[in-house]
Short mmCIF file of C-alpha atoms in Angstrom, two decimals:
data_model
loop_
_atom_site.label_atom_id
_atom_site.label_comp_id
_atom_site.label_asym_id
_atom_site.label_seq_id
_atom_site.Cartn_x
_atom_site.Cartn_y
_atom_site.Cartn_z
CA MET A 219 17.04 24.49 -15.49
CA TYR A 220 15.35 21.67 -14.79
CA VAL A 221 11.97 19.66 -15.93
CA ARG A 222 9.92 17.97 -13.93
CA CYS A 223 8.03 14.95 -15.78
CA MET A 224 7.12 11.49 -16.00
CA LEU A 225 10.32 9.66 -17.45
CA THR A 226 10.20 6.14 -19.00
CA MET A 227 13.53 4.64 -19.59
CA GLN A 228 13.67 1.58 -22.37
CA ASP A 229 17.09 -0.28 -22.39
CA LEU A 230 17.22 -0.70 -26.41
CA ASN A 231 19.01 -3.95 -25.81
CA ASP A 232 15.91 -5.67 -24.14
CA PRO A 233 13.16 -4.53 -26.60
CA GLN A 234 10.76 -6.87 -25.00
CA SER A 235 10.85 -4.94 -21.79
CA ASN A 236 8.23 -2.79 -20.63
CA PRO A 237 9.17 0.35 -18.01
CA LEU A 238 7.11 2.40 -16.13
CA PRO A 239 7.00 5.76 -16.44
CA LEU A 240 8.64 7.48 -12.92
CA LEU A 241 8.30 10.85 -11.76
CA SER A 242 11.46 12.35 -12.31
CA CYS A 243 13.47 15.88 -12.81
CA VAL A 244 15.64 16.14 -15.34
CA ARG A 245 18.24 18.79 -16.33
CA THR A 246 21.64 19.31 -18.45
CA THR A 247 24.76 20.06 -16.51
CA CYS A 248 28.46 20.61 -17.27
CA ASP A 249 31.31 19.54 -16.25
CA ALA A 250 34.47 21.49 -17.10
CA SER A 251 33.96 20.98 -21.35
CA ASP A 252 31.47 17.85 -20.77
CA TYR A 253 27.87 18.17 -20.95
CA TYR A 254 25.32 15.74 -19.39
CA LEU A 255 22.44 15.35 -19.25
CA CYS A 256 21.27 14.55 -15.25
CA VAL A 257 18.15 12.35 -14.29
CA TRP A 258 16.75 12.21 -10.83
CA ASN A 259 13.80 9.71 -9.67
CA SER A 260 13.22 7.03 -7.54
CA LEU A 261 15.70 4.77 -8.84
CA TYR A 262 18.38 7.47 -9.13
CA PRO A 263 17.86 9.40 -5.69
CA HIS A 264 21.70 10.72 -6.27
CA ASP A 265 21.03 11.51 -9.80
CA ALA A 266 22.26 9.43 -13.15
CA TYR A 267 24.51 11.36 -15.88
CA PHE A 268 23.90 10.51 -19.48
CA ASP A 269 26.65 11.81 -21.75
CA LEU A 270 25.12 13.92 -24.25
CA ALA A 271 28.29 13.40 -26.34
CA MET A 272 26.64 9.71 -26.60
CA LEU A 273 23.30 10.95 -28.06
CA SER A 274 22.49 9.57 -31.49
CA LYS A 275 19.03 11.20 -31.98
CA ILE A 276 16.42 13.52 -30.42
CA ASN A 277 12.38 12.99 -31.21
CA HIS A 278 11.30 16.24 -31.04
CA GLU A 279 8.32 16.28 -33.42
CA PHE A 280 6.01 16.23 -30.37
CA VAL A 281 7.77 18.91 -28.54
CA ALA A 282 5.24 21.41 -29.01
CA GLU A 283 2.81 19.00 -26.90
CA GLY A 284 5.47 18.19 -23.91
CA LYS A 285 6.69 15.09 -25.33
CA LEU A 286 10.73 14.36 -26.44
CA GLY A 287 13.02 11.80 -26.87
CA LEU A 288 16.50 10.74 -26.48
CA GLU A 289 18.39 7.99 -27.91
CA PHE A 290 21.74 7.06 -26.58
CA LYS A 291 24.11 4.71 -27.85
CA GLU A 292 26.06 4.49 -24.56
CA PRO A 293 24.16 3.35 -22.73
CA LYS A 294 21.88 2.22 -25.26
CA GLN A 295 18.98 3.40 -23.93
CA LEU A 296 16.02 5.49 -24.87
CA LEU A 297 14.35 8.32 -22.76
CA SER A 298 10.63 9.32 -23.22
CA ILE A 299 9.84 12.96 -21.50
CA ASP A 300 6.05 13.42 -20.90
CA THR A 301 5.62 17.03 -19.36
CA GLN A 302 2.88 19.66 -18.71
CA TYR A 303 5.68 22.26 -18.88
CA MET A 304 5.83 22.72 -22.59
CA LEU A 305 7.74 25.92 -22.54
CA LEU A 306 10.65 24.25 -20.22
CA LEU A 307 10.73 21.35 -22.54
CA ASN A 308 11.12 23.44 -25.89
CA LEU A 309 13.88 25.10 -23.74
CA LEU A 310 15.49 22.25 -23.11
CA CYS A 311 15.22 20.82 -26.57
CA TYR A 312 17.16 24.12 -27.76
CA GLN A 313 19.64 23.61 -25.42
CA ILE A 314 20.76 20.16 -26.26
CA LYS A 315 20.58 20.73 -29.93
CA GLU A 316 22.84 23.85 -29.30
CA ILE A 317 25.30 21.39 -26.98
CA ILE A 318 25.13 18.83 -30.20
CA LYS A 319 26.11 21.80 -32.71
CA GLY A 320 29.03 21.90 -30.31
CA LYS A 321 28.22 25.53 -28.92
CA LYS A 322 29.22 26.46 -25.34
CA VAL A 323 25.83 26.93 -23.70
CA ASN A 324 25.51 28.29 -19.97
CA VAL A 325 23.79 25.20 -18.04
CA GLU A 326 22.52 24.45 -14.43
CA THR A 327 25.93 24.49 -12.19
CA ARG A 328 24.35 22.86 -8.98
CA ARG A 329 24.92 19.46 -8.35
CA ILE A 330 27.94 19.01 -10.75
CA PRO A 331 28.56 15.43 -11.16
CA LYS A 332 31.80 13.92 -9.03
CA LEU A 333 31.82 10.91 -11.03
CA VAL A 334 30.14 9.72 -14.40
CA PHE A 335 28.89 6.48 -13.79
CA SER A 336 30.23 3.85 -16.20
CA THR A 337 28.04 2.21 -18.90
CA LYS A 338 27.17 -0.79 -16.63
CA ALA A 339 26.38 1.79 -13.37
CA VAL A 340 23.93 4.03 -15.13
CA MET A 341 21.74 1.40 -16.31
CA ASN A 342 21.52 -1.02 -13.32
CA HIS A 343 22.86 2.05 -9.85
CA PHE A 344 21.29 0.62 -7.14
CA ASP A 345 21.77 3.19 -3.75
CA PRO A 346 21.20 1.11 -0.46
CA LEU A 347 20.75 4.51 1.26
CA ALA A 348 17.63 5.47 -1.02
CA VAL A 349 14.79 6.63 0.52
CA GLU A 350 12.36 5.11 -2.01
CA PHE A 351 11.78 2.55 -4.79
CA VAL A 352 9.70 1.34 -7.16
CA SER A 353 9.82 -2.12 -8.02
CA VAL A 354 8.85 -2.99 -12.11
CA ASP A 355 7.32 -6.34 -12.77
CA ARG A 356 8.09 -8.23 -9.63
CA PHE A 357 9.50 -8.07 -6.13
CA ASP A 358 13.23 -6.57 -6.08
CA ASN A 359 14.97 -8.68 -3.23
CA ARG A 360 17.80 -5.65 -3.42
CA LEU A 361 14.94 -3.36 -1.54
CA LEU A 362 15.67 -5.29 1.73
CA ASN A 363 19.25 -3.85 1.78
CA MET A 364 17.53 0.19 2.17
CA ARG A 365 17.75 0.40 5.62
CA ASN A 366 16.21 3.67 5.33
CA LEU A 367 13.18 3.06 2.69
CA THR A 368 10.16 5.01 3.58
CA THR A 369 8.47 4.52 0.43
CA LEU A 370 7.79 1.56 -1.40
CA THR A 371 5.74 1.04 -4.70
CA MET A 372 4.98 -1.97 -6.26
CA LYS A 373 2.11 -1.61 -8.63
CA ASN A 374 0.84 -4.40 -11.03
CA CYS A 375 3.96 -6.47 -9.81
CA ASP A 376 3.76 -9.79 -9.73
CA LEU A 377 4.28 -11.25 -6.06
CA PRO A 378 3.98 -14.57 -5.12
CA THR A 379 5.35 -13.61 -1.71
CA ILE A 380 6.06 -10.23 0.24
CA PRO A 381 9.10 -11.36 2.48
CA VAL A 382 8.63 -10.76 6.26
CA GLU A 383 11.88 -9.00 6.05
CA ILE A 384 10.15 -5.67 4.78
CA GLY A 385 8.60 -5.74 8.12
CA HIS A 386 11.93 -4.85 9.50
CA LEU A 387 12.38 -1.71 7.22
CA PRO A 388 11.05 1.61 8.10
CA ILE A 389 8.47 2.16 5.41
CA GLU A 390 5.95 5.05 5.80
CA TYR A 391 4.00 4.41 2.51
CA LEU A 392 3.49 1.00 0.89
CA ASP A 393 1.65 0.60 -2.54
CA ILE A 394 0.89 -2.79 -3.96
CA THR A 395 -2.41 -1.83 -6.15
CA GLY A 396 -3.42 -4.44 -9.05
CA SER A 397 -0.51 -6.72 -8.05
CA LYS A 398 -0.91 -10.16 -8.41
CA LEU A 399 -0.35 -12.05 -5.12
CA PRO A 400 -1.73 -15.49 -3.59
CA ILE A 401 -3.91 -13.82 -1.36
CA ASN A 402 -4.97 -17.41 0.20
CA GLN A 403 -1.49 -17.78 1.36
CA ASP A 404 -1.72 -18.68 5.17
CA THR A 405 1.22 -16.39 5.98
CA PHE A 406 1.24 -13.35 2.84
CA TRP A 407 0.55 -10.76 5.58
CA ASP A 408 3.47 -11.79 8.00
CA TRP A 409 5.11 -8.49 7.45
CA MET A 410 2.35 -6.16 9.52
CA SER A 411 3.56 -8.02 12.48
CA MET A 412 7.34 -7.11 12.51
CA THR A 413 8.22 -4.14 15.15
CA VAL A 414 9.70 -1.36 12.79
CA ILE A 415 6.79 -1.28 10.11
CA CYS A 416 4.10 -1.63 13.01
CA GLY A 417 5.46 1.97 14.44
CA THR A 418 6.65 3.31 11.06
CA LEU A 419 3.72 2.82 8.15
CA THR A 420 0.94 5.51 8.01
CA THR A 421 -0.51 4.82 4.15
CA LEU A 422 -1.26 1.31 2.67
CA LYS A 423 -2.79 0.96 -0.32
CA ILE A 424 -4.45 -2.94 -1.29
CA ASN A 425 -6.56 -1.62 -4.10
CA SER A 426 -7.61 -4.14 -6.91
CA ILE A 427 -5.85 -7.33 -5.23
CA GLY A 428 -8.55 -9.77 -5.36
CA LEU A 429 -8.91 -9.24 -1.39
CA THR A 430 -11.98 -11.40 0.32
CA ARG A 431 -11.24 -10.34 3.71
CA LEU A 432 -8.73 -7.68 5.45
CA PRO A 433 -5.87 -9.56 7.10
CA PHE A 434 -6.11 -9.45 10.74
CA GLU A 435 -2.71 -8.65 11.18
CA ILE A 436 -3.78 -5.13 10.24
CA MET A 437 -4.50 -4.24 13.76
CA TYR A 438 -0.75 -4.15 14.40
CA LEU A 439 -0.45 -1.05 12.30
CA LYS A 440 -0.44 1.05 15.07
CA SER A 441 0.41 4.31 13.07
CA LEU A 442 -1.59 3.40 9.99
CA GLU A 443 -3.85 6.42 9.17
CA THR A 444 -4.46 5.77 5.58
CA LEU A 445 -6.27 2.64 4.05
CA PHE A 446 -6.94 2.19 0.52
CA ALA A 447 -8.82 -0.99 0.13
CA THR A 448 -10.67 -0.27 -3.29
CA ASN A 449 -12.05 -2.33 -5.97
CA ASN A 450 -12.06 -5.72 -4.15
CA LYS A 451 -14.08 -8.49 -2.87
CA LEU A 452 -14.83 -7.34 0.44
CA THR A 453 -18.50 -8.68 2.08
CA TYR A 454 -17.67 -7.20 5.53
CA LEU A 455 -15.23 -5.13 7.39
CA PRO A 456 -14.02 -7.09 10.66
CA GLU A 457 -14.34 -5.13 13.84
CA ILE A 458 -10.64 -5.65 14.07
CA ILE A 459 -10.16 -2.68 12.01
CA CYS A 460 -11.25 -0.33 14.88
CA GLU A 461 -8.19 -1.35 16.84
CA VAL A 462 -6.08 0.85 14.24
CA LYS A 463 -6.42 3.81 16.76
CA ASN A 464 -4.46 6.15 14.25
CA LEU A 465 -7.03 5.73 11.17
CA LYS A 466 -8.59 8.37 10.10
CA SER A 467 -9.16 7.94 6.04
CA LEU A 468 -10.57 4.59 4.84
CA PHE A 469 -11.53 3.82 1.20
CA VAL A 470 -13.41 0.98 0.55
CA ALA A 471 -15.13 1.82 -2.87
CA ASP A 472 -16.10 -0.69 -5.35
CA ASN A 473 -16.44 -3.68 -2.67
CA LYS A 474 -19.44 -5.94 -2.24
CA LEU A 475 -19.97 -4.30 1.71
CA VAL A 476 -23.60 -4.98 2.64
CA TYR A 477 -22.83 -3.42 6.49
CA LEU A 478 -20.06 -1.92 8.51
CA PRO A 479 -18.89 -2.25 12.12
CA TYR A 480 -20.89 -0.07 14.24
CA CYS A 481 -17.09 0.75 15.94
CA ILE A 482 -16.20 2.49 13.08
CA LYS A 483 -18.31 5.61 13.81
CA ARG A 484 -15.95 6.83 15.93
CA LEU A 485 -13.30 6.93 13.04
CA PHE A 486 -12.27 8.26 9.85
CA ALA A 487 -12.23 12.22 9.01
CA LEU A 488 -12.39 10.71 5.37
CA MET A 489 -14.61 7.45 4.26
CA ASP A 490 -15.40 6.21 0.67
CA ILE A 491 -18.02 3.22 0.66
CA SER A 492 -19.86 4.03 -2.46
CA ASN A 493 -20.74 0.95 -5.36
CA ASN A 494 -20.79 -0.99 -2.38
CA LEU A 495 -24.28 -3.26 -1.41
CA ILE A 496 -25.09 -1.03 1.63
CA ILE A 497 -28.98 -0.56 1.19
CA GLY A 498 -30.11 0.25 4.58
CA THR A 499 -31.29 -3.48 5.48
CA VAL A 500 -29.39 -6.86 5.97
CA SER A 501 -30.72 -10.41 5.96
CA PRO A 502 -29.05 -12.73 7.88
CA ASP A 503 -28.14 -14.31 4.50
CA ASP A 504 -25.95 -11.45 4.36
CA ASP A 505 -24.34 -11.53 7.90
CA HIS A 506 -20.92 -13.08 8.20
CA LEU A 507 -21.16 -13.82 12.02
CA HIS A 508 -24.51 -15.13 11.46
CA LYS A 509 -23.06 -17.87 8.52
CA TYR A 510 -20.42 -18.15 11.42
CA MET A 511 -22.83 -19.67 13.97
CA ILE A 512 -24.34 -21.67 11.27
CA GLU A 513 -21.25 -23.61 10.83
CA LEU A 514 -21.13 -24.40 14.33
CA THR A 515 -24.22 -26.21 14.58
CA THR A 516 -22.86 -29.36 13.37
CA LYS A 517 -20.67 -29.44 16.78
CA GLN A 518 -22.08 -29.87 20.14
CA LYS A 519 -22.29 -26.40 22.03
CA ASN A 520 -23.81 -25.38 25.15
CA ASP A 521 -26.94 -22.21 25.55
CA ALA A 522 -24.67 -18.84 24.71
CA GLU A 523 -26.56 -17.57 27.92
CA ASN A 524 -24.73 -20.14 30.21
CA ALA A 525 -21.50 -20.61 27.91
CA VAL A 526 -18.15 -20.58 29.68
CA PRO A 527 -15.67 -19.61 27.55
CA SER A 528 -13.24 -22.31 26.63
CA LEU A 529 -9.52 -22.09 27.60
CA SER A 530 -8.50 -21.95 23.46
CA HIS A 531 -10.91 -18.68 23.79
CA LEU A 532 -9.68 -17.21 26.65
CA SER A 533 -5.88 -17.48 25.50
CA LEU A 534 -7.30 -15.50 22.64
CA TYR A 535 -8.74 -12.95 24.88
CA SER A 536 -5.27 -12.61 26.35
CA LEU A 537 -3.06 -11.98 23.22
CA MET A 538 -5.72 -9.42 22.32
CA ASP A 539 -5.83 -7.75 25.62
CA ASN A 540 -2.10 -7.71 26.14
CA CYS A 541 -1.98 -6.56 22.38
CA VAL A 542 0.77 -9.29 21.76
CA THR A 543 2.05 -9.48 18.39
CA PHE A 544 2.55 -12.60 16.32
CA LYS A 545 2.76 -14.20 13.15
CA ARG A 546 -0.43 -16.92 12.23
CA GLN A 547 1.83 -19.98 12.60
CA ASP A 548 2.83 -19.29 15.93
CA ILE A 549 -0.65 -19.81 16.98
CA PRO A 550 -2.74 -23.35 15.90
CA ARG A 551 -4.84 -22.66 12.65
CA THR A 552 -8.21 -23.27 14.56
CA LEU A 553 -7.70 -19.61 15.93
CA TRP A 554 -7.43 -18.28 12.87
CA ILE A 555 -10.83 -17.98 12.17
CA TYR A 556 -12.14 -16.18 15.40
CA PHE A 557 -9.59 -12.87 14.02
CA ASN A 558 -12.51 -12.47 11.60
CA VAL A 559 -15.50 -12.72 13.86
CA MET A 560 -14.50 -11.54 17.42
CA GLY A 561 -14.94 -8.02 18.44
CA ARG A 562 -15.85 -5.87 21.87
CA CYS A 563 -19.19 -5.44 23.13
CA ASN A 564 -20.89 -2.59 22.47
CA LYS A 565 -21.58 -1.98 26.71
CA CYS A 566 -18.65 -3.61 28.46
CA LYS A 567 -15.97 -3.12 25.80
CA ARG A 568 -14.24 -6.16 26.95
CA TRP A 569 -13.68 -8.79 23.86
CA THR A 570 -16.23 -11.92 22.42
CA LEU A 571 -17.15 -14.10 20.23
CA PRO A 572 -20.55 -14.62 18.96
CA GLU A 573 -20.74 -17.83 20.62
CA TYR A 574 -21.06 -15.64 23.74
CA CYS A 575 -22.86 -12.15 22.56
CA GLN A 576 -26.04 -11.26 20.66
CA VAL A 577 -25.26 -9.96 17.43
CA GLY A 578 -27.44 -7.03 16.49
CA PHE A 579 -28.10 -4.06 13.70
CA LYS A 580 -28.46 -0.36 14.53
CA ASP A 581 -28.27 2.75 12.09
CA MET A 582 -25.02 5.16 12.60
CA ILE A 583 -23.83 8.26 11.65
CA VAL A 584 -21.10 8.04 8.84
CA HIS A 585 -19.79 10.51 6.79
CA SER A 586 -18.76 10.04 3.27
CA ILE A 587 -17.10 12.42 1.12
CA LEU A 588 -18.97 11.16 -1.78
CA TYR A 589 -22.59 11.64 0.37
CA GLY A 590 -21.89 13.50 3.28
CA ASP A 591 -23.19 12.00 6.69
CA ARG A 592 -25.99 9.25 5.97
CA PHE A 593 -27.56 6.73 8.18
CA GLU A 594 -25.81 3.65 7.64
CA PRO A 595 -26.49 0.10 9.13
CA GLY A 596 -23.98 -1.10 11.55
CA GLN A 597 -23.14 -4.48 13.36
CA PHE A 598 -22.67 -4.34 16.94
CA MET A 599 -22.00 -7.54 19.60
CA VAL A 600 -23.02 -7.57 23.35
CA CYS A 601 -22.83 -10.13 26.04
CA SER A 602 -25.17 -12.25 26.20
CA ASN A 603 -24.36 -13.28 29.98
CA LYS A 604 -25.24 -10.02 31.52
CA ASN A 605 -23.51 -11.43 35.30
CA ASN A 606 -20.12 -10.97 32.99
CA CYS A 607 -20.71 -7.81 31.44
CA LYS A 608 -19.03 -5.62 33.78
CA ARG A 609 -15.06 -5.91 32.88
CA LEU A 610 -14.50 -2.16 31.43
CA VAL A 611 -11.24 -1.54 29.47
#
């Protein structure tokens, strides 16, 4: 008999710890004449077994509401079960009470344990072959040894850094929602440029982490299908986002967006842009490309109509045309800003920068999951020099 539940495992030797509830499955099982409570979840993908002979207390006052507490003296842990399957939980509670009374009980016979872990193993068991891992409070370096890892959850953690090495793991789902991290750190997103994760990551959740701009490294995630970046401080989305060709779902609600890149109209079966500042008109003060050009007024520059791209800009275009992956520190710092403002010409589709193009806005139809089809302002870029606006890609 399996009971699907949210399970909190409190180490009673460390009452100050604050464990998170994990989606779990619990059951009773028997090996010879010994009975165990079997726990399966992301921390114990190959099961953990608690000897019911070591059970010291059963908190069953709220079992009718789907809540049950089991306190063990070896290992010294409190297991708190919370489930919507009240009938199954009642049966599990009754079954455990009968076992404690010394009665012979018929229990689940599948997956009988061949080995009962020691106390230390039950508390600290770590399986490098697991495919799912949930970090509690902080980044756990052990996960770098999990070469089969596909699901990584680091919600509400203290993350001074995310090691670039996680980019070598075949992660398909990554969630860092609500985590505390130094978003201004120059190389924080280097893991996105690593070869393995570029081809495996399909879902990325970066909600509520204080983002003021999307990292340009997101363009390397070629398999990314769903992006959550809600409840941040985004004022614009760079055109780089349109280079993620497989992106189908975009959730950017509760930000400060005033407009969208025009190229976004071809994307997304699902989009949530609710609770932003999009009202249909865009002033120059709200345009991030306009602000970029104002900053350049302190520098001497040619008329945009006749401007010739500098060598650094040509190198930048070459990087993009050839889809070269790199880490930020591999290129001069002076080039970093360009990835926030560059885009493709709306006519010839080649890469360009605000120095060499005209920037405008026109309405486009955007399908929102909350509002349906709506006209929203889309920002576009068009080459200023018509003689150069020829090369199609």
